[in-house]
Amino acid sequence: MRQPVITLTTDFGLSDHYVGVMKGVILSIVPHARIVDITHELPAYEPLEAAYTIEQAYRWFPKKTVHVAVVDPGVGSTRRPILMEAAGQYFVGPDNGIFTLVAERETHKVREITTEKFFLKPVSRTFHGRDVFAPVAAHLAKGITPARFGKPVDNYLRLGMTKPQRTARRAWTGMILRVDRFGNLVTNFHVDDFGKQIQQKFDMAVGMTTVGKLATSYAECAPGEVFVIVGSGGYLEISANKASAAKLLGCAAGAPAELTIY
Amino acid sequence: MRQPVITLTTDFGLSDHYVGVMKGVILSIVPHARIVDITHELPAYEPLEAAYTIEQAYRWFPKKTVHVAVVDPGVGSTRRPILMEAAGQYFVGPDNGIFTLVAERETHKVREITTEKFFLKPVSRTFHGRDVFAPVAAHLAKGITPARFGKPVDNYLRLGMTKPQRTARRAWTGMILRVDRFGNLVTNFHVDDFGKQIQQKFDMAVGMTTVGKLATSYAECAPGEVFVIVGSGGYLEISANKASAAKLLGCAAGAPAELTIY
Amino acid sequence: MRQPVITLTTDFGLSDHYVGVMKGVILSIVPHARIVDITHELPAYEPLEAAYTIEQAYRWFPKKTVHVAVVDPGVGSTRRPILMEAAGQYFVGPDNGIFTLVAERETHKVREITTEKFFLKPVSRTFHGRDVFAPVAAHLAKGITPARFGKPVDNYLRLGMTKPQRTARRAWTGMILRVDRFGNLVTNFHVDDFGKQIQQKFDMAVGMTTVGKLATSYAECAPGEVFVIVGSGGYLEISANKASAAKLLGCAAGAPAELTIY
């Protein structure tokens, strides 16, 4: 029997029952589902970090995987639930831009989820993860076709400013997308767009610091040295060997990063 | 093949090997079990928060699910292991009141677990999660009937003070059961008992603050505004839009909450 | 169908997508695998605590379980990936001593993993958990024999100083291997080696404190009292009833512990 995969990405944390409840709802509908936690520690109210996390995760999962993302400060308001099809996989969550970075990379189709018979009733005003997104994901995993959940829309929300802006002939302003557990500063400069530039002499300015060294592995640098490296997800990262670049540079997600080529 | 579901709710945290070891024990006995973490971040020595968490979670799981709960400061003493049947599901844990809130809602039968052949030997004095509760849960999930684990008892421990006490004709004193990750203060006023009262003018006093507004969604309130809302689990919660009510009010689990109707 | 078990032990934390990505890679190769998290909260750059965690966990898992361990400050350098067979199970990780405590207890064979067709290409320089260890584990779980991954080696790295050293006829110097979530100080004095000695009058000196009491359960001691107990994993632990011995004694992992017998 095929065991469909459902991933969960939320800001619910791990101290409460919320994530467990979503899994109970899913297993009640599709008992043979495989449920994988991507993370539940995303910052609340911050769709860009969620968008980055989902974009980093989805490509490593099998076709037909259903990715559920719930960072949803607008729960209970008029924001819509959506279902996106992209890369042979499904993405279910609120219409707040959370799938923007996947949509920028993949051909995609977005539907507004309107078929209420797939929801748990009564739908609460505060926990759509349980009442809307988990049951929709479970029914998708069970084989219900996307078209049965609602009609395509093209006015779904996309986050702006996800890519670096060119500010001069040889200069771009980007940002720190995310600081990871090791203190690596993940920028929004992607190797597909900037791989050639950083083979030349360059400066990456973040906070009060300017980094000009490109490394190919952590281990080739001295402990505590700060350098730029092509991260495992394709973005340029500012890192330090056996130390937190975030602490050394005093930077957090959202901070600007400026690239200059010489 | 049916894949039985076992949930785990503990105070073991996620830094140590304890939870993984319980899963190894379970999978060694019932390889096709589905194991779901509810949370492992419960405060140690605090059965009421554990009781609330389990009560919030169980109803969303399929029939026959086995819920294992281990917040167990009395491990190694004479406190008994128990098995409760309620709502077509099973609850396995120490006899310290941890299943009180489920027992208040559901017809139930409690057994003392005495059949030692289902334990791992030798039973340690410090880790019954591994040696008693995990193997008992696994054998239950495998299909062993509850009667084979031990005889019914009715002197099992129930937590007191779980419901608000009436202090005047229009006033009740309850408490904060739990503060969740978003800083929502979950009270022990249940909508089944107090849903009508809060349709009238009311005050909910917590700490130094009195809240008189009832909201139906977070988004209808101004950022930082504090209000009462019927939470997704049926209890009245004191919340703030895009902010932590717990921080705004300086309150924690166990604090009193006073409801007055006008 | 057999559902092979794969465990994960890392320092990746739970805030990022890294662990979820490893699971996606595994399920893409072996869709029916059961994946169990041991912990992802290990301190970075500290193979001894990782070694302890894995040694505590593996014995509770079924035969053929594949244990993946990634605490890997040398990623991208010349350190080798290894595959160890021991106790009818498999261990996959970097050659940095992470499996030392298992190897000290079990007959074992270690191979250097060199067969690159089992890796994800291109292999990144910063995330071998995804590109090397996860796919190797998945192929092992799928039934590929260990010999196909590479040749046996015997110059693999072993951590030193894992056992207490005798310093006088009746005195040994050991260390704190690990502080657990409850503040229990796990020493490297194993009951197999020191079980008899502690039946006599003894002192265990840690930090500024000397502990002379042996307890058999937490509950037999007064709240806050500090004592030695044989922990559930076989090591002597310094504990306090309903309190953190680590806080009371001001000690952390790596601190020396001195045992004297009278």
PDB file of N, CA and C in Angstrom, chain A residues 60 232, chain C residues 118-125 127-135:
ATOM      1  N   TRP A  60      13.142  17.820  -1.627  1.00  0.00           N
ATOM      2  CA  TRP A  60      13.737  16.554  -1.190  1.00  0.00           C
ATOM      3  C   TRP A  60      12.695  15.485  -0.904  1.00  0.00           C
ATOM      4  N   SER A 232      24.016  24.872   1.516  1.00  0.00           N
ATOM      5  CA  SER A 232      23.489  23.620   0.981  1.00  0.00           C
ATOM      6  C   SER A 232      22.166  23.820   0.255  1.00  0.00           C
TER       7      SER A 232
ATOM      8  N   PHE C 118      25.828   5.776  -3.891  1.00  0.00           N
ATOM      9  CA  PHE C 118      24.764   5.865  -2.888  1.00  0.00           C
ATOM     10  C   PHE C 118      24.596   7.285  -2.336  1.00  0.00           C
ATOM     11  N   PHE C 119      25.425   8.214  -2.802  1.00  0.00           N
ATOM     12  CA  PHE C 119      25.313   9.599  -2.315  1.00  0.00           C
ATOM     13  C   PHE C 119      24.368  10.392  -3.216  1.00  0.00           C
ATOM     14  N   LEU C 120      23.846  11.506  -2.724  1.00  0.00           N
ATOM     15  CA  LEU C 120      23.147  12.451  -3.580  1.00  0.00           C
ATOM     16  C   LEU C 120      24.187  13.353  -4.240  1.00  0.00           C
ATOM     17  N   LYS C 121      24.037  13.581  -5.547  1.00  0.00           N
ATOM     18  CA  LYS C 121      25.016  14.367  -6.280  1.00  0.00           C
ATOM     19  C   LYS C 121      24.418  15.702  -6.703  1.00  0.00           C
ATOM     20  N   PRO C 122      25.156  16.790  -6.739  1.00  0.00           N
ATOM     21  CA  PRO C 122      26.517  16.875  -6.216  1.00  0.00           C
ATOM     22  C   PRO C 122      26.496  16.876  -4.690  1.00  0.00           C
ATOM     23  N   VAL C 123      27.518  16.265  -4.092  1.00  0.00           N
ATOM     24  CA  VAL C 123      27.629  16.263  -2.627  1.00  0.00           C
ATOM     25  C   VAL C 123      28.052  17.664  -2.167  1.00  0.00           C
ATOM     26  N   SER C 124      27.220  18.288  -1.344  1.00  0.00           N
ATOM     27  CA  SER C 124      27.561  19.620  -0.833  1.00  0.00           C
ATOM     28  C   SER C 124      28.746  19.518   0.124  1.00  0.00           C
ATOM     29  N   ARG C 125      29.347  20.669   0.417  1.00  0.00           N
ATOM     30  CA  ARG C 125      30.475  20.677   1.349  1.00  0.00           C
ATOM     31  C   ARG C 125      30.023  20.959   2.769  1.00  0.00           C
ATOM     32  N   PHE C 127      26.558  19.838   4.084  1.00  0.00           N
ATOM     33  CA  PHE C 127      25.371  19.128   4.572  1.00  0.00           C
ATOM     34  C   PHE C 127      25.434  17.650   4.161  1.00  0.00           C
ATOM     35  N   HIS C 128      26.380  16.924   4.773  1.00  0.00           N
ATOM     36  CA  HIS C 128      26.505  15.502   4.481  1.00  0.00           C
ATOM     37  C   HIS C 128      25.378  14.699   5.108  1.00  0.00           C
ATOM     38  N   GLY C 129      24.705  15.256   6.113  1.00  0.00           N
ATOM     39  CA  GLY C 129      23.512  14.587   6.638  1.00  0.00           C
ATOM     40  C   GLY C 129      22.527  14.290   5.525  1.00  0.00           C
ATOM     41  N   ARG C 130      22.361  15.247   4.652  1.00  0.00           N
ATOM     42  CA  ARG C 130      21.438  15.104   3.515  1.00  0.00           C
ATOM     43  C   ARG C 130      22.045  14.303   2.371  1.00  0.00           C
ATOM     44  N   ASP C 131      23.309  14.584   2.036  1.00  0.00           N
ATOM     45  CA  ASP C 131      23.869  14.079   0.777  1.00  0.00           C
ATOM     46  C   ASP C 131      24.598  12.749   0.926  1.00  0.00           C
ATOM     47  N   VAL C 132      25.041  12.435   2.133  1.00  0.00           N
ATOM     48  CA  VAL C 132      25.816  11.201   2.346  1.00  0.00           C
ATOM     49  C   VAL C 132      25.103  10.284   3.346  1.00  0.00           C
ATOM     50  N   PHE C 133      24.885  10.770   4.578  1.00  0.00           N
ATOM     51  CA  PHE C 133      24.447   9.861   5.638  1.00  0.00           C
ATOM     52  C   PHE C 133      22.992   9.403   5.470  1.00  0.00           C
ATOM     53  N   ALA C 134      22.090  10.310   5.110  1.00  0.00           N
ATOM     54  CA  ALA C 134      20.691   9.904   4.929  1.00  0.00           C
ATOM     55  C   ALA C 134      20.540   8.896   3.789  1.00  0.00           C
ATOM     56  N   PRO C 135      21.103   9.172   2.606  1.00  0.00           N
ATOM     57  CA  PRO C 135      20.907   8.184   1.538  1.00  0.00           C
ATOM     58  C   PRO C 135      21.610   6.845   1.812  1.00  0.00           C
TER      59      PRO C 135
END
